[in-house]
CSV table of C-alpha atoms in Angstrom, one decimal:
chain,number,residue,atom,x,y,z
A,16,MET,CA,13.4,-68.6,-35.9
A,17,PRO,CA,9.8,-68.3,-35.2
A,18,SER,CA,7.4,-67.3,-37.9
A,19,HIS,CA,6.1,-64.3,-36.1
A,20,GLN,CA,9.9,-63.0,-35.9
A,21,LYS,CA,10.8,-63.7,-39.4
A,22,ASN,CA,7.5,-61.7,-40.4
A,23,LYS,CA,8.6,-58.8,-38.0
A,24,SER,CA,12.4,-58.6,-39.5
A,25,ALA,CA,11.4,-59.3,-43.1
A,26,PRO,CA,10.6,-55.4,-43.7
A,27,VAL,CA,13.8,-54.3,-41.8
A,28,HIS,CA,16.0,-56.7,-44.1
A,29,LEU,CA,14.0,-55.7,-47.4
A,30,CYS,CA,14.3,-51.9,-46.6
A,31,ARG,CA,18.2,-52.3,-45.7
A,32,ARG,CA,18.7,-54.0,-49.0
A,33,LEU,CA,16.6,-51.6,-51.0
A,34,LEU,CA,18.6,-48.4,-49.4
A,35,LYS,CA,22.0,-50.2,-50.0
A,36,GLU,CA,21.1,-50.4,-53.7
A,37,LYS,CA,19.9,-47.0,-53.5
A,38,ILE,CA,22.7,-45.2,-51.7
A,39,SER,CA,25.6,-47.1,-53.9
A,40,SER,CA,24.1,-46.1,-57.3
A,41,LEU,CA,26.1,-43.8,-59.6
A,42,ARG,CA,23.3,-41.4,-60.1
A,43,VAL,CA,24.2,-37.8,-60.5
A,44,MET,CA,22.4,-35.0,-58.8
A,45,ASP,CA,19.8,-33.5,-61.1
A,46,ASP,CA,21.5,-30.2,-61.4
A,47,LEU,CA,24.2,-31.7,-63.1
A,48,ASP,CA,22.1,-33.1,-65.8
A,49,SER,CA,23.4,-30.6,-68.5
A,50,GLU,CA,26.9,-31.2,-68.0
A,51,LEU,CA,26.4,-35.0,-67.8
A,52,SER,CA,24.8,-34.8,-71.5
A,53,GLN,CA,27.8,-32.9,-72.5
A,54,VAL,CA,30.4,-35.2,-71.4
A,55,SER,CA,28.3,-38.2,-72.5
A,56,PHE,CA,28.0,-36.6,-76.0
A,57,LEU,CA,31.7,-35.9,-76.1
A,58,MET,CA,32.5,-39.6,-75.4
A,59,GLU,CA,30.1,-41.0,-77.6
A,60,ARG,CA,31.3,-38.8,-80.7
A,61,THR,CA,34.9,-40.3,-79.9
A,62,VAL,CA,33.7,-43.9,-80.1
A,63,ASN,CA,30.9,-43.7,-82.7
A,64,ALA,CA,32.3,-41.1,-85.2
A,65,SER,CA,36.1,-41.3,-84.3
A,66,GLU,CA,36.3,-37.6,-83.3
A,67,SER,CA,39.1,-36.2,-81.2
A,68,ASP,CA,38.7,-33.8,-78.3
A,69,SER,CA,39.9,-32.5,-75.0
A,70,VAL,CA,37.9,-31.0,-72.0
A,71,LEU,CA,38.6,-29.8,-68.6
A,72,ILE,CA,36.1,-30.2,-65.8
A,73,ILE,CA,36.7,-27.7,-63.3
A,74,GLY,CA,35.2,-27.1,-59.7
A,75,PRO,CA,35.9,-27.3,-55.9
A,76,PRO,CA,36.3,-30.5,-54.2
A,77,GLY,CA,33.2,-32.4,-53.7
A,78,CYS,CA,31.1,-30.7,-56.4
A,79,GLY,CA,30.8,-34.1,-58.4
A,80,LYS,CA,33.5,-33.9,-60.9
A,81,THR,CA,34.7,-37.6,-60.6
A,82,MET,CA,30.9,-38.9,-60.3
A,83,LEU,CA,30.1,-37.0,-63.4
A,84,VAL,CA,32.8,-38.8,-65.5
A,85,LYS,CA,32.0,-42.2,-63.8
A,86,GLU,CA,28.3,-42.0,-64.8
A,87,ALA,CA,29.0,-40.7,-68.2
A,88,LEU,CA,31.4,-43.8,-68.7
A,89,GLN,CA,28.6,-46.0,-67.2
A,90,ASN,CA,26.3,-44.6,-69.7
A,91,LEU,CA,28.8,-45.4,-72.5
A,92,LYS,CA,28.5,-48.9,-71.6
A,93,THR,CA,25.0,-49.0,-72.5
A,94,THR,CA,25.2,-47.0,-75.9
A,95,CYS,CA,28.4,-48.3,-77.3
A,96,ASP,CA,29.9,-51.7,-77.9
A,97,LYS,CA,32.5,-52.2,-75.0
A,98,ASP,CA,34.9,-53.4,-77.6
A,99,LYS,CA,35.0,-50.4,-79.6
A,100,TYR,CA,36.7,-48.2,-76.8
A,101,ILE,CA,39.1,-48.1,-73.9
A,102,SER,CA,39.0,-45.9,-71.0
A,103,VAL,CA,42.6,-45.1,-69.3
A,104,GLN,CA,42.2,-43.6,-65.8
A,105,LEU,CA,45.2,-41.5,-64.3
A,106,ASN,CA,45.5,-39.6,-61.2
A,107,GLY,CA,48.0,-36.7,-60.6
A,108,LEU,CA,48.4,-37.8,-56.9
A,109,ILE,CA,49.5,-41.4,-57.9
A,110,HIS,CA,51.3,-40.9,-61.2
A,111,THR,CA,53.7,-38.3,-59.8
A,112,ASP,CA,56.1,-38.6,-63.2
A,113,ASP,CA,55.6,-39.6,-66.9
A,114,ASN,CA,57.1,-43.0,-66.5
A,115,LEU,CA,54.9,-44.1,-63.8
A,116,ALA,CA,51.9,-42.7,-65.9
A,117,LEU,CA,53.3,-44.4,-69.2
A,118,ARG,CA,53.6,-47.8,-67.2
A,119,ASP,CA,49.9,-47.8,-66.1
A,120,ILE,CA,48.6,-46.5,-69.4
A,121,ILE,CA,50.3,-49.8,-71.0
A,122,HIS,CA,48.7,-51.9,-68.3
A,123,GLN,CA,45.3,-50.4,-68.7
A,124,MET,CA,45.4,-50.8,-72.3
A,125,ASN,CA,46.5,-54.3,-72.0
A,126,VAL,CA,49.3,-53.8,-74.8
A,127,VAL,CA,52.2,-56.4,-74.9
A,128,PHE,CA,55.5,-55.1,-76.5
A,129,ASP,CA,58.2,-56.7,-78.2
A,130,GLY,CA,61.0,-55.6,-75.8
A,131,THR,CA,63.2,-54.4,-78.5
A,132,LYS,CA,60.6,-51.9,-79.7
A,133,VAL,CA,60.6,-49.8,-76.3
A,134,THR,CA,62.5,-46.9,-76.2
A,135,SER,CA,63.4,-44.4,-73.7
A,136,ASN,CA,61.6,-41.6,-75.5
A,137,PHE,CA,58.1,-40.9,-74.1
A,138,SER,CA,56.6,-39.5,-77.0
A,139,GLU,CA,57.7,-42.6,-79.3
A,140,ASN,CA,56.5,-45.2,-76.7
A,141,LEU,CA,52.9,-43.5,-76.5
A,142,GLN,CA,52.9,-43.3,-80.5
A,143,LEU,CA,53.6,-47.1,-80.4
A,144,LEU,CA,50.7,-47.7,-78.0
A,145,LEU,CA,48.5,-46.0,-80.3
A,146,HIS,CA,49.8,-47.8,-83.4
A,147,SER,CA,49.0,-51.1,-81.6
A,148,LEU,CA,45.4,-50.1,-81.8
A,149,ARG,CA,45.3,-49.0,-85.6
A,150,ASN,CA,43.6,-50.8,-88.2
A,151,GLY,CA,45.9,-49.9,-90.8
A,152,GLU,CA,44.1,-46.6,-91.9
A,153,ASP,CA,44.6,-43.2,-90.3
A,154,LYS,CA,42.4,-43.8,-87.5
A,155,ILE,CA,42.2,-46.0,-84.3
A,156,SER,CA,40.3,-49.1,-84.4
A,157,LYS,CA,39.6,-48.7,-80.7
A,158,ALA,CA,38.7,-45.3,-79.3
A,159,VAL,CA,40.8,-44.3,-76.3
A,160,ILE,CA,39.2,-42.0,-73.4
A,161,PHE,CA,41.9,-40.5,-71.1
A,162,VAL,CA,40.7,-39.5,-67.7
A,163,LEU,CA,43.2,-37.4,-65.7
A,164,GLU,CA,42.1,-36.8,-62.2
A,165,GLU,CA,44.0,-33.9,-60.3
A,166,PHE,CA,44.9,-32.6,-63.7
A,167,HIS,CA,46.9,-29.7,-62.3
A,168,LEU,CA,49.4,-31.8,-60.8
A,169,PHE,CA,50.3,-33.2,-64.4
A,170,CYS,CA,51.4,-29.6,-64.9
A,171,ALA,CA,54.1,-29.9,-62.7
A,172,HIS,CA,55.8,-32.9,-64.7
A,173,ARG,CA,59.1,-32.1,-66.2
A,174,ASN,CA,58.4,-30.1,-69.6
A,175,GLN,CA,54.6,-31.4,-69.3
A,176,THR,CA,55.7,-34.2,-71.6
A,177,LEU,CA,52.5,-36.3,-70.7
A,178,LEU,CA,50.2,-33.6,-71.3
A,179,TYR,CA,52.0,-32.5,-74.6
A,180,ASN,CA,51.9,-35.8,-76.1
A,181,LEU,CA,48.3,-36.6,-75.2
A,182,PHE,CA,47.0,-33.4,-76.7
A,183,ASP,CA,49.3,-33.7,-79.8
A,184,THR,CA,47.7,-37.1,-80.3
A,185,VAL,CA,44.4,-35.6,-80.0
A,186,GLN,CA,45.0,-33.2,-82.8
A,187,SER,CA,46.9,-35.6,-85.1
A,188,THR,CA,44.9,-38.8,-84.4
A,189,ARG,CA,41.1,-39.5,-84.6
A,190,GLY,CA,39.3,-41.3,-81.9
A,191,VAL,CA,41.1,-40.1,-78.7
A,192,CYS,CA,39.7,-38.1,-75.8
A,193,VAL,CA,41.3,-36.5,-73.1
A,194,ILE,CA,39.2,-35.5,-70.1
A,195,GLY,CA,40.9,-33.4,-67.3
A,196,LEU,CA,39.6,-32.9,-63.8
A,197,THR,CA,40.8,-30.3,-61.4
A,198,SER,CA,39.8,-27.9,-58.5
A,199,ARG,CA,42.2,-25.1,-59.8
A,200,LEU,CA,40.3,-22.4,-61.9
A,201,ASP,CA,43.7,-20.9,-63.2
A,202,VAL,CA,44.7,-24.5,-64.7
A,203,ALA,CA,44.7,-23.3,-68.3
A,204,GLU,CA,47.5,-20.6,-67.1
A,205,MET,CA,49.5,-23.5,-65.9
A,206,LEU,CA,50.0,-25.0,-69.2
A,207,GLU,CA,53.2,-24.3,-71.3
A,208,LYS,CA,52.5,-22.3,-74.6
A,209,ARG,CA,53.2,-25.4,-76.7
A,210,VAL,CA,50.7,-27.6,-74.6
A,211,LYS,CA,48.1,-24.9,-74.8
A,212,SER,CA,48.3,-24.5,-78.4
A,213,ARG,CA,47.2,-27.9,-78.7
A,214,TYR,CA,44.4,-28.0,-75.9
A,215,SER,CA,40.9,-27.5,-77.4
A,216,HIS,CA,40.2,-24.7,-74.7
A,217,ARG,CA,36.7,-26.6,-73.9
A,218,GLN,CA,35.7,-26.1,-70.1
A,219,ILE,CA,32.8,-27.5,-68.1
A,220,LEU,CA,32.7,-25.5,-64.9
A,221,LEU,CA,31.0,-26.8,-61.7
A,222,LEU,CA,31.2,-23.9,-59.6
A,223,GLN,CA,28.4,-24.6,-57.1
A,224,PRO,CA,29.8,-26.1,-53.9
A,225,ALA,CA,27.8,-28.7,-51.8
A,226,THR,CA,25.7,-26.7,-49.4
A,227,ILE,CA,23.8,-27.9,-46.3
A,228,GLU,CA,20.4,-27.2,-48.0
A,229,LYS,CA,21.6,-29.7,-51.0
A,230,ARG,CA,23.2,-32.2,-48.5
A,231,MET,CA,19.9,-32.5,-46.6
A,232,GLN,CA,17.9,-32.7,-50.0
A,233,LEU,CA,20.3,-35.8,-50.9
A,234,PHE,CA,19.7,-37.2,-47.3
A,235,LYS,CA,16.1,-37.3,-47.9
A,236,GLU,CA,16.3,-38.4,-51.6
A,237,LEU,CA,18.6,-41.5,-50.7
A,238,LEU,CA,16.6,-42.6,-47.5
A,239,ILE,CA,13.1,-42.4,-48.4
A,240,LEU,CA,11.5,-45.5,-49.5
A,241,PRO,CA,9.7,-45.3,-53.0
A,242,ASN,CA,6.0,-45.7,-53.5
A,243,ASP,CA,6.2,-47.9,-56.3
A,244,ARG,CA,5.1,-51.2,-55.4
A,245,SER,CA,6.2,-53.1,-58.4
A,246,ARG,CA,9.8,-52.4,-57.3
A,247,ASN,CA,9.5,-53.7,-53.8
A,248,SER,CA,7.2,-55.6,-51.5
A,249,ILE,CA,7.6,-53.5,-48.5
A,250,ASP,CA,4.3,-53.2,-46.4
A,251,SER,CA,2.7,-49.7,-47.0
A,252,ALA,CA,2.3,-49.1,-43.3
A,253,TYR,CA,6.0,-49.7,-42.6
A,254,ARG,CA,7.0,-47.7,-45.7
A,255,ASP,CA,4.9,-44.9,-44.5
A,256,LYS,CA,6.2,-44.9,-41.0
A,257,TRP,CA,9.8,-45.1,-42.3
A,258,ASN,CA,9.3,-42.3,-44.5
A,259,LYS,CA,7.5,-40.0,-41.9
A,260,ASN,CA,10.6,-40.6,-39.6
A,261,ILE,CA,13.1,-39.6,-42.3
A,262,GLU,CA,11.1,-36.6,-42.9
A,263,SER,CA,11.1,-35.7,-39.2
A,264,LEU,CA,15.1,-36.4,-39.1
A,265,ALA,CA,15.7,-34.1,-41.9
A,266,LYS,CA,14.2,-31.2,-40.0
A,267,ASP,CA,15.8,-32.0,-36.8
A,268,ASN,CA,18.5,-29.4,-35.7
A,269,ARG,CA,20.9,-32.0,-34.2
A,270,VAL,CA,20.9,-34.1,-37.4
A,271,ILE,CA,21.4,-30.9,-39.4
A,272,ARG,CA,24.4,-30.1,-37.2
A,273,CYS,CA,25.9,-33.5,-37.7
A,274,VAL,CA,25.3,-33.3,-41.4
A,275,GLN,CA,26.9,-29.8,-41.6
A,276,ARG,CA,30.1,-31.1,-39.6
A,277,GLN,CA,30.5,-34.1,-42.0
A,278,LEU,CA,30.1,-31.5,-45.0
A,279,GLU,CA,33.0,-29.5,-43.4
A,280,LEU,CA,35.3,-32.6,-42.9
A,281,ASP,CA,34.3,-34.2,-46.5
A,282,GLY,CA,32.7,-32.0,-49.0
A,283,SER,CA,32.2,-34.9,-51.5
A,284,GLU,CA,29.1,-36.7,-52.3
A,285,SER,CA,30.6,-40.1,-52.0
A,286,GLY,CA,31.7,-39.4,-48.6
A,287,PHE,CA,28.2,-38.6,-47.7
A,288,ARG,CA,27.0,-41.8,-49.3
A,289,VAL,CA,29.4,-43.7,-47.2
A,290,PHE,CA,28.1,-41.9,-43.9
A,291,LEU,CA,24.5,-42.9,-45.1
A,292,MET,CA,25.7,-46.6,-45.9
A,293,LEU,CA,27.1,-47.0,-42.4
A,294,LEU,CA,23.8,-45.9,-40.8
A,295,VAL,CA,21.6,-48.5,-43.0
A,296,CYS,CA,24.1,-51.1,-42.1
A,297,GLN,CA,22.9,-50.9,-38.6
A,298,LEU,CA,19.5,-51.6,-39.3
A,299,ASP,CA,18.0,-54.8,-37.7
A,300,VAL,CA,15.3,-56.2,-35.8
A,301,ASP,CA,16.6,-54.6,-32.5
A,302,CYS,CA,17.2,-51.2,-34.4
A,303,PRO,CA,14.5,-51.0,-37.1
A,304,SER,CA,14.8,-47.4,-37.7
A,305,ILE,CA,17.4,-44.6,-38.1
A,306,THR,CA,17.5,-42.3,-35.0
A,307,SER,CA,19.1,-39.1,-34.4
A,308,ASP,CA,21.4,-40.8,-31.6
A,309,ALA,CA,22.6,-43.3,-34.4
A,310,ILE,CA,23.5,-40.6,-36.8
A,311,HIS,CA,25.3,-38.6,-34.1
A,312,ASN,CA,27.2,-41.7,-32.6
A,313,THR,CA,28.2,-42.8,-36.5
A,314,HIS,CA,29.4,-39.3,-37.0
A,315,ASN,CA,31.5,-39.1,-34.1
A,316,LYS,CA,33.2,-42.6,-34.8
A,317,ILE,CA,34.2,-41.3,-38.5
A,318,SER,CA,34.8,-37.8,-37.8
A,319,ASN,CA,38.2,-38.3,-35.7
A,320,ASP,CA,40.3,-35.9,-37.8
A,321,ASP,CA,43.9,-36.9,-38.1
A,322,LYS,CA,44.8,-33.5,-38.8
A,323,ILE,CA,43.4,-32.3,-35.5
A,324,THR,CA,45.1,-35.0,-33.6
A,325,LEU,CA,48.5,-33.9,-35.6
A,326,LEU,CA,47.8,-30.2,-34.4
A,327,GLU,CA,47.5,-31.4,-30.8
A,328,GLY,CA,51.2,-32.7,-31.0
A,329,LEU,CA,52.7,-29.0,-32.0
A,330,SER,CA,54.1,-26.7,-29.7
A,331,VAL,CA,52.2,-23.5,-28.6
A,332,LEU,CA,54.6,-21.2,-31.0
A,333,GLU,CA,53.7,-23.7,-33.9
A,334,ILE,CA,49.8,-23.5,-32.9
A,335,CYS,CA,50.3,-19.7,-32.9
A,336,LEU,CA,51.6,-19.6,-36.5
A,337,ILE,CA,48.9,-21.9,-37.5
A,338,ILE,CA,46.1,-19.7,-36.1
A,339,ALA,CA,47.9,-16.7,-37.9
A,340,MET,CA,47.6,-18.6,-41.1
A,341,SER,CA,43.9,-19.3,-40.6
A,342,HIS,CA,43.4,-15.6,-40.2
A,343,GLN,CA,45.4,-14.8,-43.0
A,344,ASN,CA,43.5,-17.4,-45.2
A,345,GLU,CA,40.1,-16.0,-44.2
A,346,ILE,CA,41.0,-12.3,-44.5
A,347,TYR,CA,42.3,-12.8,-48.2
A,348,ASP,CA,39.9,-15.5,-49.1
A,349,GLY,CA,42.4,-18.3,-49.4
A,350,ASP,CA,45.2,-16.4,-51.2
A,351,PRO,CA,48.6,-17.8,-50.8
A,352,PHE,CA,50.8,-16.4,-48.2
A,353,ASN,CA,54.5,-16.4,-47.2
A,354,PHE,CA,56.7,-16.6,-44.0
A,355,GLU,CA,57.1,-12.8,-43.7
A,356,MET,CA,53.2,-12.2,-43.8
A,357,ILE,CA,52.4,-14.9,-41.0
A,358,ALA,CA,55.6,-13.5,-39.0
A,359,ASN,CA,54.2,-10.0,-39.1
A,360,ARG,CA,50.7,-11.2,-37.9
A,361,TYR,CA,52.2,-13.4,-35.1
A,362,MET,CA,54.5,-10.5,-34.0
A,363,LYS,CA,51.4,-7.9,-33.9
A,364,PHE,CA,49.4,-10.7,-31.6
A,365,ALA,CA,52.4,-11.4,-29.5
A,366,SER,CA,53.1,-7.5,-28.9
A,367,GLN,CA,49.6,-6.7,-27.7
A,368,ASN,CA,49.4,-9.7,-25.2
A,369,SER,CA,52.0,-9.5,-22.3
A,370,SER,CA,51.4,-13.2,-21.6
A,371,ILE,CA,53.0,-14.2,-24.9
A,372,GLN,CA,56.7,-14.4,-25.2
A,373,ILE,CA,58.0,-12.7,-28.5
A,374,MET,CA,60.2,-15.1,-30.6
A,375,GLN,CA,63.1,-14.1,-32.8
A,376,ARG,CA,62.8,-14.5,-36.4
A,377,PRO,CA,65.1,-17.7,-36.6
A,378,VAL,CA,63.0,-19.6,-34.2
A,379,LEU,CA,59.8,-18.4,-36.0
A,380,LEU,CA,61.4,-19.7,-39.2
A,381,LYS,CA,62.1,-23.0,-37.7
A,382,ALA,CA,58.7,-23.3,-36.5
A,383,PHE,CA,57.4,-22.3,-39.9
A,384,GLU,CA,59.6,-25.0,-41.7
A,385,ARG,CA,58.3,-27.9,-39.3
A,386,ILE,CA,54.7,-27.0,-40.2
A,387,LYS,CA,55.6,-27.1,-43.7
A,388,HIS,CA,57.4,-30.5,-43.4
A,389,LEU,CA,54.2,-31.7,-41.9
A,390,GLU,CA,52.3,-30.9,-45.1
A,391,LEU,CA,49.9,-28.6,-43.2
A,392,ILE,CA,50.7,-26.1,-45.7
A,393,SER,CA,51.9,-26.7,-49.5
A,394,PRO,CA,54.0,-24.8,-51.9
A,395,VAL,CA,51.9,-23.0,-54.6
A,396,SER,CA,54.2,-24.2,-57.4
A,397,SER,CA,57.5,-25.4,-58.2
A,398,ALA,CA,58.4,-22.0,-59.8
A,399,GLY,CA,58.5,-20.5,-56.5
A,400,ARG,CA,61.0,-23.1,-54.8
A,401,ASN,CA,64.0,-21.0,-56.2
A,402,SER,CA,63.2,-18.0,-54.0
A,403,HIS,CA,64.1,-17.1,-50.6
A,404,LYS,CA,62.4,-19.2,-47.8
A,405,GLU,CA,60.6,-16.2,-46.4
A,406,PHE,CA,59.0,-15.1,-49.7
A,407,GLN,CA,58.1,-18.7,-50.9
A,408,LEU,CA,54.3,-18.7,-51.4
A,409,PHE,CA,52.2,-21.4,-49.7
A,410,ASN,CA,48.5,-22.3,-49.5
A,411,PHE,CA,46.7,-23.4,-46.2
A,412,LEU,CA,45.6,-27.0,-46.0
A,413,LEU,CA,43.5,-26.8,-42.9
A,414,THR,CA,39.9,-25.2,-42.1
A,415,LYS,CA,39.3,-22.8,-39.6
A,416,GLU,CA,37.0,-25.4,-37.8
A,417,GLN,CA,39.9,-27.8,-37.6
A,418,VAL,CA,42.3,-25.1,-36.1
A,419,THR,CA,39.5,-24.2,-33.6
A,420,ALA,CA,38.7,-27.7,-32.5
A,421,ALA,CA,42.6,-28.5,-32.0
A,422,VAL,CA,42.9,-25.3,-29.8
A,423,ASN,CA,40.0,-26.3,-27.9
A,424,ARG,CA,41.3,-29.6,-27.1
A,425,TYR,CA,44.9,-28.7,-26.7
A,426,SER,CA,45.9,-29.3,-23.0
A,427,GLY,CA,47.5,-26.3,-21.0
A,428,MET,CA,47.0,-23.8,-24.0
A,429,PRO,CA,47.4,-20.2,-22.9
A,430,THR,CA,43.8,-18.3,-22.7
A,431,ASP,CA,45.2,-15.5,-25.0
A,432,VAL,CA,45.9,-17.9,-27.7
A,433,THR,CA,42.6,-19.6,-27.1
A,434,GLN,CA,40.6,-16.3,-27.7
A,435,TRP,CA,42.8,-15.3,-30.6
A,436,ALA,CA,42.0,-18.5,-32.3
A,437,SER,CA,38.0,-17.9,-31.6
A,438,SER,CA,38.1,-14.3,-31.9
A,439,SER,CA,37.3,-12.0,-34.8
A,440,LEU,CA,39.9,-11.5,-37.5
A,441,MET,CA,43.1,-9.7,-36.3
């Protein structure tokens, strides 16, 4: 490569490297500093003072719960000897029963059992695990930090055996910390009495969902090149030109709309960082800066929503029930619904539009069941599964934007249904 071309490409390559490092960092937003210090303090006391405690971190999806714990664990590596503690990560979506969870706990704690010692009793096996870390006194030589993501799903396990034993261990043993992450505000009410009595009732609330203003602020923070020349050798003229472009993009309505749609599809900060990483990876000599076209094209590539594609394969009747669920969800602010509520809403719409055929209840129930099997709705809890189908409560798993997009893309959709989907609530 000619020397003049190398000089031309050097700032772009250095810029790309610096931005990749910046975007992939685990830094938590400044407005979570207080919560981060609480979690870090809890972990440090568990490791350094052999204290035991439990805490639930509660907040909507994408508010930073997982990133908060990851950074606290990262900070722990710098303040504590890594040989003094073990962190065990569990997820309610993966560990669907206690045996799966126990096997993963054994694997992550790197404990080798004598086969004759393992029993079929979960409590005894967990105590055997912790006993393997004891130093002969009434404390654990290595602290154990349990992180349970999707904590509310562990509440559905039979007899809540895992939660009971973990919280019981926190009360009876030193050097154990249990941290639960969940989006359910009522998660404490889901605990059985014997489990709740052993839980510390300590909660950290992250109730501020991501907003477009915060997302655009993060857009600038992660893409602006720093002025500290000791950390990089990017030419000042190139840096000023780059930063001026980023400031301009942050005010561009087309860019803001793309970021808004990306936020609606994925509210997590990690998802937004992946989006920015894809933009930065496209930088080269031929494409030395980020443009609004690049942002728009990248968004279109990653925003192919599988749920919208799935909705396009439903029948018109099933789409009508989906629209009724969307209206029900919006009117009652996300409260659970049952078949009777949705059927009544559909019948009201069908009776007011002569072009829509009114279906019989058995047909409506069959369509409702198919929507359930496609996992577009989910049962509220296992407690309601013994009730009649018509009165079992469900949560809606789609957004209004997904429903509207699917209806607009649906080939041959009746005009009345399209207008119903986009109209004011009925």
